[in-house]
Short mmCIF file of N, CA and C in Angstrom, two decimals:
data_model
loop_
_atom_site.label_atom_id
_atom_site.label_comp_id
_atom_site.label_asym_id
_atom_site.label_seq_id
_atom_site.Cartn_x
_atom_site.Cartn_y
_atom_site.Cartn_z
N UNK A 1 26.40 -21.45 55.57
CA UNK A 1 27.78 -21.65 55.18
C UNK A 1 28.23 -23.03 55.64
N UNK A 2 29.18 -23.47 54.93
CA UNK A 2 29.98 -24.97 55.43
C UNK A 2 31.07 -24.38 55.81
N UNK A 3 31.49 -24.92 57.14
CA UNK A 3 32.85 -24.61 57.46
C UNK A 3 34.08 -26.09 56.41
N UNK A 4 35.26 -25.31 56.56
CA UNK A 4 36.33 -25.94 55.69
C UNK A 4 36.33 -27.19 55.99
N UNK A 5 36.56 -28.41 55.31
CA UNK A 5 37.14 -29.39 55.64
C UNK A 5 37.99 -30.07 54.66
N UNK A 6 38.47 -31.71 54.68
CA UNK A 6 39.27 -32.57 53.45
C UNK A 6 38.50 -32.20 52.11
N UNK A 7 37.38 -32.50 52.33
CA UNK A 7 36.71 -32.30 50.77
C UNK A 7 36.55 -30.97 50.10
N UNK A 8 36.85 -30.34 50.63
CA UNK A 8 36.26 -28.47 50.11
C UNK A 8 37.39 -27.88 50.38
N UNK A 9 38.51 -28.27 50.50
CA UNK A 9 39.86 -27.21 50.58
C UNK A 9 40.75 -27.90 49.84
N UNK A 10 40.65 -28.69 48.54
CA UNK A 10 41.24 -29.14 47.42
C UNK A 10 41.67 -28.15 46.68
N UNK A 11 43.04 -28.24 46.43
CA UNK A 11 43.83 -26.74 45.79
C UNK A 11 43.82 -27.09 44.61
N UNK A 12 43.53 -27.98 43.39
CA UNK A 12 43.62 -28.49 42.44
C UNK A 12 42.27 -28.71 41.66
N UNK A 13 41.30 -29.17 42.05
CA UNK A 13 40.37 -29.59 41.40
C UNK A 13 38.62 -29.77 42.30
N UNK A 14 37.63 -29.64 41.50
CA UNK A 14 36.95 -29.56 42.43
C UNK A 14 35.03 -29.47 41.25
N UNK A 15 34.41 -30.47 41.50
CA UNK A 15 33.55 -30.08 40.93
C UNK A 15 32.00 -30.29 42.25
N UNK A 16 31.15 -29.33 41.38
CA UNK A 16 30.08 -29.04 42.39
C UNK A 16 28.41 -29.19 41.34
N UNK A 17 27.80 -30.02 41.90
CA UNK A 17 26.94 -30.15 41.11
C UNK A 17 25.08 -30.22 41.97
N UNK A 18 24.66 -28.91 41.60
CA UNK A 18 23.23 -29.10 42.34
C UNK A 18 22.02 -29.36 41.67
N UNK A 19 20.88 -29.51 42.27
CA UNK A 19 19.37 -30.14 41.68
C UNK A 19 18.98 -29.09 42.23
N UNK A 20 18.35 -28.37 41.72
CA UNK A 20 17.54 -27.06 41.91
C UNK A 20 15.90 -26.30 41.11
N UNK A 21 15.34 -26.16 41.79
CA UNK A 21 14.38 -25.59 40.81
C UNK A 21 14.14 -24.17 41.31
N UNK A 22 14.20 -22.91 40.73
CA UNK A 22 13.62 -21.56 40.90
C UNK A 22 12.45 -21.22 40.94
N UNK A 23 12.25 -19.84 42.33
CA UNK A 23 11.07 -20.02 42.06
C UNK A 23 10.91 -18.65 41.35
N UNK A 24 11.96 -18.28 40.49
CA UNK A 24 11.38 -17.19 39.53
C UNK A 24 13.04 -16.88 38.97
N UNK A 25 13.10 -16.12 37.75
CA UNK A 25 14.44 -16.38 37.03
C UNK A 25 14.97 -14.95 37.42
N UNK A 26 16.14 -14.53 37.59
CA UNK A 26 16.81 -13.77 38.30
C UNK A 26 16.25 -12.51 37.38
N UNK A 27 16.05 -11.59 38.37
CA UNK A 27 15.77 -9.83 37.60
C UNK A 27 16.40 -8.89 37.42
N UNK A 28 15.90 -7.81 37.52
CA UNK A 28 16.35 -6.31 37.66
C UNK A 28 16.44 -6.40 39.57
N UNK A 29 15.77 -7.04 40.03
CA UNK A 29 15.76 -6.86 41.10
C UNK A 29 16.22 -8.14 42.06
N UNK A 30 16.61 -8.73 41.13
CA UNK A 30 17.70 -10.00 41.96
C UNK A 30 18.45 -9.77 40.98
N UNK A 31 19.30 -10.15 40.50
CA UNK A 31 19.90 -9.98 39.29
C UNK A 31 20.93 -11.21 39.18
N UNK A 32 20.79 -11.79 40.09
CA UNK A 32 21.79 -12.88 39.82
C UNK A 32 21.56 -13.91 41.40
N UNK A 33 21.61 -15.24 41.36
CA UNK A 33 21.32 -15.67 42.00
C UNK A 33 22.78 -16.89 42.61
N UNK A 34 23.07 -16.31 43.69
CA UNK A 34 24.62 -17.80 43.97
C UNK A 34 24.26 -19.02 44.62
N UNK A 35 24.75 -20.05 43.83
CA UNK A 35 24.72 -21.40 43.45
C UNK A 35 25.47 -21.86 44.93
N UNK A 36 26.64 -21.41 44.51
CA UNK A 36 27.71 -21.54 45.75
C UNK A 36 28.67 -20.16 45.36
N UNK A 37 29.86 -20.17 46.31
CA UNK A 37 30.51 -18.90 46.35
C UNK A 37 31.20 -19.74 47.46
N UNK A 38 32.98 -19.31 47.01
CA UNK A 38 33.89 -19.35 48.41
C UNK A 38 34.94 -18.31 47.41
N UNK A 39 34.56 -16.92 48.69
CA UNK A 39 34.83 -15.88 48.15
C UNK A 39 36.48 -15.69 47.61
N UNK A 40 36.60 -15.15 46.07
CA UNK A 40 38.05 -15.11 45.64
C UNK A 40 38.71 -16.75 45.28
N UNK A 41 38.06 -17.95 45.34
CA UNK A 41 38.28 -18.96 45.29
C UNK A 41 37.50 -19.67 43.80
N UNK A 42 36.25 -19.98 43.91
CA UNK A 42 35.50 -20.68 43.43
C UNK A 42 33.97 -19.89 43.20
N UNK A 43 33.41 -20.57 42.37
CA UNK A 43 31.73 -19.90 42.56
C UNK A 43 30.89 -20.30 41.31
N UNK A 44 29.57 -20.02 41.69
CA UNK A 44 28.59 -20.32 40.35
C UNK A 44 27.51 -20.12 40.29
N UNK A 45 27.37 -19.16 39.41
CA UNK A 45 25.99 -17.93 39.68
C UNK A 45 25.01 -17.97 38.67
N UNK A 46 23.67 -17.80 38.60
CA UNK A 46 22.84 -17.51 37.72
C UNK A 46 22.49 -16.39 37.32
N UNK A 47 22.68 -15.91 36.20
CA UNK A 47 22.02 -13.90 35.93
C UNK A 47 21.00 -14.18 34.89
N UNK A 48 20.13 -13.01 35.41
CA UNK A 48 19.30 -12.14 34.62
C UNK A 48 20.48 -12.02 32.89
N UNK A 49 19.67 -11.25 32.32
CA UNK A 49 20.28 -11.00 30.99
C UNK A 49 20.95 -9.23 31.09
N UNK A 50 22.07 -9.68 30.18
CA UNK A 50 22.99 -8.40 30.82
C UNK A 50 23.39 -7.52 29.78
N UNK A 51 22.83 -6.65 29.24
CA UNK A 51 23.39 -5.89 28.14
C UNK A 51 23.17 -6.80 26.94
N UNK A 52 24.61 -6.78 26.73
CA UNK A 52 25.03 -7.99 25.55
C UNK A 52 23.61 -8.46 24.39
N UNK A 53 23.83 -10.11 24.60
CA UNK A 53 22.42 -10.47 24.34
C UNK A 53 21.37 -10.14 25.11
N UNK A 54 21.73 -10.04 26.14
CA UNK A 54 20.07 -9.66 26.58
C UNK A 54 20.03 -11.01 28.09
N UNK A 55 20.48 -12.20 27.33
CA UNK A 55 20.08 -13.54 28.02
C UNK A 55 20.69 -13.72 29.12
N UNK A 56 19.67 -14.84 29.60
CA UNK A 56 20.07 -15.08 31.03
C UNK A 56 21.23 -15.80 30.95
N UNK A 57 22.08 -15.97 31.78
CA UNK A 57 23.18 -16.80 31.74
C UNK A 57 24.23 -17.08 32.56
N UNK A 58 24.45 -18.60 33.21
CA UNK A 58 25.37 -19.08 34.13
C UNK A 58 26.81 -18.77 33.99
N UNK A 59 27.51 -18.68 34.87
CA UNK A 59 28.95 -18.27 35.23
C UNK A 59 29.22 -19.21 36.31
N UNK A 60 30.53 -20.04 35.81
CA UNK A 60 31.06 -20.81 36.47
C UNK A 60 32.86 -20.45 37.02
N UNK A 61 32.88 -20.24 37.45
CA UNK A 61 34.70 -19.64 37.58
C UNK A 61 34.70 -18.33 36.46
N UNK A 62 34.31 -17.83 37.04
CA UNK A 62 34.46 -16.03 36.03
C UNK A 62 34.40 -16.64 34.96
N UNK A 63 33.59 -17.52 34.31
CA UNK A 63 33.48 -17.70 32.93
C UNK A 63 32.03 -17.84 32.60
N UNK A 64 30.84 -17.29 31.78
CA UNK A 64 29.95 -16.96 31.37
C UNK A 64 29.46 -18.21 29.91
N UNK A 65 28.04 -18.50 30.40
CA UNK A 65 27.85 -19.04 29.02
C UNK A 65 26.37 -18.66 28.72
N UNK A 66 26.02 -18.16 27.74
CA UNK A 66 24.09 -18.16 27.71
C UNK A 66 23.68 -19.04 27.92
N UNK A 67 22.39 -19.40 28.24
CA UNK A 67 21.60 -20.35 28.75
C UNK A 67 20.16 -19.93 29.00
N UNK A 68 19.41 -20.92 28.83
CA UNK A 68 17.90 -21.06 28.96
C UNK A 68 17.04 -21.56 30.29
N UNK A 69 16.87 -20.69 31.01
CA UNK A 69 16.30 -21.48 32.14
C UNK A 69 14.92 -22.06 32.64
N UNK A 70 14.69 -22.15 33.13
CA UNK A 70 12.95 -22.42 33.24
C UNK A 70 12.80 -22.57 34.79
N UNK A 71 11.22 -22.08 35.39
CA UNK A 71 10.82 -22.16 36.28
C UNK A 71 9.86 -23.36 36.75
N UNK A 72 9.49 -23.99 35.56
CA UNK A 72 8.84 -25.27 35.79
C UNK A 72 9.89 -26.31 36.00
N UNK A 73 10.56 -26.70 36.40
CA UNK A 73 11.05 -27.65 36.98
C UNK A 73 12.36 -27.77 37.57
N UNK A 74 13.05 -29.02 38.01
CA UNK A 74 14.16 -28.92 38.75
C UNK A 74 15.40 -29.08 37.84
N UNK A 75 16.44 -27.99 37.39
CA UNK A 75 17.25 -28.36 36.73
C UNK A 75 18.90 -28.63 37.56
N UNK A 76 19.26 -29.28 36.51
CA UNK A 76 20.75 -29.68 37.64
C UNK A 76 21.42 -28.97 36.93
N UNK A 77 22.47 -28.99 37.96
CA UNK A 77 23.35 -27.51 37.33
C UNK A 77 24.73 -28.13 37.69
N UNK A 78 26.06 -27.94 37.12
CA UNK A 78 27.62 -28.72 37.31
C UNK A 78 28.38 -27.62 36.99
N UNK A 79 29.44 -27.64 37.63
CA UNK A 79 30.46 -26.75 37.92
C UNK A 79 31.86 -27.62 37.79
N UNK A 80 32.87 -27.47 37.05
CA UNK A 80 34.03 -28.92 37.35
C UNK A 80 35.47 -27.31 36.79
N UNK A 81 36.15 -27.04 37.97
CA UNK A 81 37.59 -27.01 37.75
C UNK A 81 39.08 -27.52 37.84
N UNK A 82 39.90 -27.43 37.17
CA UNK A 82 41.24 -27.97 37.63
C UNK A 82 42.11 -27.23 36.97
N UNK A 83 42.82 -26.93 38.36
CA UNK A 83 43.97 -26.05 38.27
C UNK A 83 44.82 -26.71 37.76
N UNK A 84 45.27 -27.72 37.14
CA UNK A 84 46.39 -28.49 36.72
C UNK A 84 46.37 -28.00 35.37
N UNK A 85 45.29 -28.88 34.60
CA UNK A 85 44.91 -28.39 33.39
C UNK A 85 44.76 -27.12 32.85
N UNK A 86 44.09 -26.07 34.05
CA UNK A 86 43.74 -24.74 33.79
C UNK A 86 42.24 -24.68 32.61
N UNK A 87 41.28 -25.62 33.31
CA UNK A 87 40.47 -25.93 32.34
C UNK A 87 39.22 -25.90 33.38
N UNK A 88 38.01 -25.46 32.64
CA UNK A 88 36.70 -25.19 33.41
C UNK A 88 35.85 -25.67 32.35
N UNK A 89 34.89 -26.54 33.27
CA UNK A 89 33.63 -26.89 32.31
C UNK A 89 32.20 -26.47 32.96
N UNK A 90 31.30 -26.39 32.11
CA UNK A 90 29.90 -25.62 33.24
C UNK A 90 28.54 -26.85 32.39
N UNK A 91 27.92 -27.38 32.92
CA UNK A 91 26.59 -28.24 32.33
C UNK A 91 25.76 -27.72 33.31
N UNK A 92 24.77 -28.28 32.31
CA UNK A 92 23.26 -28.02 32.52
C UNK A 92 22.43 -29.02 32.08
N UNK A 93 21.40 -29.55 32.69
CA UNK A 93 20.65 -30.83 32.15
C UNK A 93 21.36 -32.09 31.38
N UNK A 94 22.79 -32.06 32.47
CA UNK A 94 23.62 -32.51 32.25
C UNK A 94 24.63 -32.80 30.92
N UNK A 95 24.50 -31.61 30.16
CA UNK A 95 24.94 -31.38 29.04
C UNK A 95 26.05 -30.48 29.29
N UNK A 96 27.16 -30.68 28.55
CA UNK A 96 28.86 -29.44 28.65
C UNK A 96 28.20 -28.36 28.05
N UNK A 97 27.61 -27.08 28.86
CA UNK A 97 26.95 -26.15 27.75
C UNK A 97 28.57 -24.92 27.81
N UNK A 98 29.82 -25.54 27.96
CA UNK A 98 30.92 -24.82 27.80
C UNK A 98 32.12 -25.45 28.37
N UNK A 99 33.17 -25.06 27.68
CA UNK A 99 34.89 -25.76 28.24
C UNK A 99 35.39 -24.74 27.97
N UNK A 100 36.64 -24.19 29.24
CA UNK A 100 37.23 -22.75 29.23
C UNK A 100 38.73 -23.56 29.24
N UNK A 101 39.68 -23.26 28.77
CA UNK A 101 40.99 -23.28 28.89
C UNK A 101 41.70 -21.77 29.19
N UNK A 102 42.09 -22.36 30.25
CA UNK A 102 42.16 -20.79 31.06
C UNK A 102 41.65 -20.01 32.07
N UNK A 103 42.37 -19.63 32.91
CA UNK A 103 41.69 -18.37 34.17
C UNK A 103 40.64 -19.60 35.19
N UNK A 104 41.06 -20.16 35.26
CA UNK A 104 40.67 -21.46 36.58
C UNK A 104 40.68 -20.57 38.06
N UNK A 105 41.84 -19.72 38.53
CA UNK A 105 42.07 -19.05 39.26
C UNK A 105 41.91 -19.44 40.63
N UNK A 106 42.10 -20.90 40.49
CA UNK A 106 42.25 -21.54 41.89
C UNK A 106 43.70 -21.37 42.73
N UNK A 107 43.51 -20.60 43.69
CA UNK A 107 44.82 -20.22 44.00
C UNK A 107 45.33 -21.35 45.17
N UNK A 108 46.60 -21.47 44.75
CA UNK A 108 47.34 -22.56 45.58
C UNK A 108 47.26 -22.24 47.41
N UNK A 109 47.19 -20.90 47.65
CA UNK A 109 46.95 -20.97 49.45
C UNK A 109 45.74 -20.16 49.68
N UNK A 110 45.79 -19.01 49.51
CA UNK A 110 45.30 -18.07 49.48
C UNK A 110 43.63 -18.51 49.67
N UNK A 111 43.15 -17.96 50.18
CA UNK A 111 41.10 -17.97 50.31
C UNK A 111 40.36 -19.59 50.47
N UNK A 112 41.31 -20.44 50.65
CA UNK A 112 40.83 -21.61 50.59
C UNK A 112 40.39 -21.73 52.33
N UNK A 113 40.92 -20.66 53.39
CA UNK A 113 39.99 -21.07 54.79
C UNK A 113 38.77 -19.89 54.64
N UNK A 114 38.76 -19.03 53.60
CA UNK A 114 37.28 -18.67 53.45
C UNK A 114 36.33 -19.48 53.54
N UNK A 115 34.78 -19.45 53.78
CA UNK A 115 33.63 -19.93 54.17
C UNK A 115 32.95 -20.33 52.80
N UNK A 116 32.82 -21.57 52.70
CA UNK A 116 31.96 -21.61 51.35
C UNK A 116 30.62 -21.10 51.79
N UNK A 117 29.72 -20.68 50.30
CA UNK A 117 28.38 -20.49 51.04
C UNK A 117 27.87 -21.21 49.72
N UNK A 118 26.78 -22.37 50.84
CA UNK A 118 25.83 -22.37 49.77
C UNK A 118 25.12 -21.72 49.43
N UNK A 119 23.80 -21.40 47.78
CA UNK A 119 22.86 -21.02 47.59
C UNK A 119 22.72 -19.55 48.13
N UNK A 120 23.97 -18.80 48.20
CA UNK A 120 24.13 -17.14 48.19
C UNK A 120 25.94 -17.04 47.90
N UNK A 121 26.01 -15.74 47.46
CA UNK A 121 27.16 -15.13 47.67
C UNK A 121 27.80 -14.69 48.79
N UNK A 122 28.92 -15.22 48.77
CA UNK A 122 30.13 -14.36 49.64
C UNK A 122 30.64 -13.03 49.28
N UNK A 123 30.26 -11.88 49.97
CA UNK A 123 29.79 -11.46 51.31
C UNK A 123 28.37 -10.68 50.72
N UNK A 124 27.98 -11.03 49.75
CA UNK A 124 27.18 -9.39 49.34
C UNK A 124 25.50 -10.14 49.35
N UNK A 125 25.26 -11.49 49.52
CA UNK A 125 23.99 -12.16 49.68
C UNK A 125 23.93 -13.15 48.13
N UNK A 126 22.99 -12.33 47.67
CA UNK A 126 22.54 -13.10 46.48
C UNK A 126 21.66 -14.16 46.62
N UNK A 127 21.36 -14.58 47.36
CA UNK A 127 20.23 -15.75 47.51
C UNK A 127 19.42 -16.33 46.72
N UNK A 128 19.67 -17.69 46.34
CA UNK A 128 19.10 -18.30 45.21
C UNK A 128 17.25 -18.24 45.90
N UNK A 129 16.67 -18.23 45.12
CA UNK A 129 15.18 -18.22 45.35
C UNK A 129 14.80 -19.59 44.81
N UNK A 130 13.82 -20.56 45.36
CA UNK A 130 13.78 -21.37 44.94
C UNK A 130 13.57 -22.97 46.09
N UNK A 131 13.73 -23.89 45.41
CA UNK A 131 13.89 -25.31 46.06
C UNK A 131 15.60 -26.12 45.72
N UNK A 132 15.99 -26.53 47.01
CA UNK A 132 16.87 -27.41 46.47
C UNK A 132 16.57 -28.91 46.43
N UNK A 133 17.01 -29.83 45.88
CA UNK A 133 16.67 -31.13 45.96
C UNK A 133 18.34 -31.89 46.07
N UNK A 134 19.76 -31.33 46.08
CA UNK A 134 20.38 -32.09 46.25
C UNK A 134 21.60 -31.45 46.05
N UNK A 135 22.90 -31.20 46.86
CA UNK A 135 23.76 -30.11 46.34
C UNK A 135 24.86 -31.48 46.60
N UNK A 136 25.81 -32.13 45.80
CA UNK A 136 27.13 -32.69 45.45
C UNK A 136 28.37 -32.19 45.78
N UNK A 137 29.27 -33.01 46.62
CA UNK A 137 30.52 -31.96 46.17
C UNK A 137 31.67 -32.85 46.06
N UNK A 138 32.42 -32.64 45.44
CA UNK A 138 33.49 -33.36 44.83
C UNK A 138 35.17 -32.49 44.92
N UNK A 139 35.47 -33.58 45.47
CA UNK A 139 37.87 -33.07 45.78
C UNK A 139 38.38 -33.36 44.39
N UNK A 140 37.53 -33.74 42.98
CA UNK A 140 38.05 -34.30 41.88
C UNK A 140 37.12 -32.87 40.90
N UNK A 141 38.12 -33.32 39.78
CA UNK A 141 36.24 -33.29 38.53
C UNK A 141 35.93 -34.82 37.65
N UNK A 142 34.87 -34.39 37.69
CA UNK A 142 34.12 -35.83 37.66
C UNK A 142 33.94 -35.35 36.05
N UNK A 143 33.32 -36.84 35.33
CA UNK A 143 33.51 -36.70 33.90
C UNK A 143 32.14 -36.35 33.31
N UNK A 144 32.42 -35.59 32.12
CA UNK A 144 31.13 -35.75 31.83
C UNK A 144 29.97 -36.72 31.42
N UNK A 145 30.72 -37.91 31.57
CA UNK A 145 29.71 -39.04 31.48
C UNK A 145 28.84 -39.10 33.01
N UNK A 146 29.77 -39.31 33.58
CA UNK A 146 29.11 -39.06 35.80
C UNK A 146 28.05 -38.10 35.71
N UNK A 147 28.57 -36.87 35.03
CA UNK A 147 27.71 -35.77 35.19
C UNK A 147 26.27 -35.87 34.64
N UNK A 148 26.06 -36.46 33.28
CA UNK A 148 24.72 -36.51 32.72
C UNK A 148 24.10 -37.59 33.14
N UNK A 149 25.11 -38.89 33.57
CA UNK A 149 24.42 -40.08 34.18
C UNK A 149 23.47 -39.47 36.11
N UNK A 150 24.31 -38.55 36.52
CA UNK A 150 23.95 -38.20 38.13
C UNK A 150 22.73 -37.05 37.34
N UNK A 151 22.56 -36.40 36.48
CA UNK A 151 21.25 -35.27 36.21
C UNK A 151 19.94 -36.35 35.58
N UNK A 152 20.53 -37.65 34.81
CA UNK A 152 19.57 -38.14 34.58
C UNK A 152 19.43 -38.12 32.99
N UNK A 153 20.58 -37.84 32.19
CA UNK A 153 20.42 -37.81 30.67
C UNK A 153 21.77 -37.99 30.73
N UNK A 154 21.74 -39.57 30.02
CA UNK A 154 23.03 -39.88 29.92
C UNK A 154 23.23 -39.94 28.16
N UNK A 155 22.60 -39.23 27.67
CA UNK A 155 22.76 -39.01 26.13
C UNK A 155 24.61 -38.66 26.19
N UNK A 156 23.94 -37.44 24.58
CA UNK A 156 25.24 -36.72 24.06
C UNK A 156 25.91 -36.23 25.46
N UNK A 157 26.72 -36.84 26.06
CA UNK A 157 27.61 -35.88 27.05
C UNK A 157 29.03 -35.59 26.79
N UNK A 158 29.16 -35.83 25.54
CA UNK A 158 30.72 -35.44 24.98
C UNK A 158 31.75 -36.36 25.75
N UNK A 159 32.90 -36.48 25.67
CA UNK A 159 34.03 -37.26 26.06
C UNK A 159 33.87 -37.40 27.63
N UNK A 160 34.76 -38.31 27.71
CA UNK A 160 34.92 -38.81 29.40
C UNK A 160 36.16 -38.39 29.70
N UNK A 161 36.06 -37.16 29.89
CA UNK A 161 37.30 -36.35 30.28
C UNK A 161 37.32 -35.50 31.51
#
């Protein structure tokens, strides 16, 4: 866990971006793996495939997108909210693989002296399996140009917003 400080108790905005590689894609028997977690606050999880389609797929602020993962190599993963806007974005291989307008749910006092945790959930575990190579953290959200330029594909990254 990180205890609180200036950079991680931003009531407004906040993006989080890690280099990670798995060492196996979440199951029946992991079923989801946490990125980070500051419980009732923030978070960003990897699942197994859930009903629905079937597919595996990241959740960034209670918001869900399918996605493709792989065990051969290190993928970067981005997280960017702001409570101003009320707007959430989630990338992957530094690509916007989603934009939420809405349900940000960054609350103005409330859970922000909770404990962030890296690479598990608050309180129930979850433990990412795997290697890290580099976890980011940001009092802003950063654009999606930053974002695909810091993963390393500064292609299509949609607007600089």
């Amino acid at each position: 866990t990180v205890p609180s400080g200036p950079g991680l108790t931003n009531h407004h905005e906040f993006t989080v971006e890690i280099l990670a590689k798995m060492a196996s894609l979440p199951s029946a028997d992991a079923s989801r793996y946490g990125l980070f977690d500051r419980n009732g606050v923030m978070s960003m999880f990897l699942y197994a495939g859930d009903g629905g389609a079937g597919l595996p797929h990241l959740r960034c602020m209670n918001h869900d997108v399918d996605v493709t993962f792989t065990t051969e190599r290190y993928m970067p993963f981005a997280c960017t909210a702001n409570a101003d806007t009320d707007r959430v974005n989630a990338y992957l291989d530094g690509q916007r693989v989603f934009v939420e307008e809405g349900g940000t749910a960054l609350p103005p006092d409330g859970g922000w002296t909770n404990p962030l945790f890296l690479l598990a959930n608050d309180p129930s575990g979850d433990i990412f399996r795997g290697e890290v190579a580099s976890i980011r953290m940001f009092a802003r959200v950063r654009t999606a140009k930053a974002i695909a330029r810091a993963a390393g594909d500064a292609g299509d990254a949609g607007d600089d917003d």
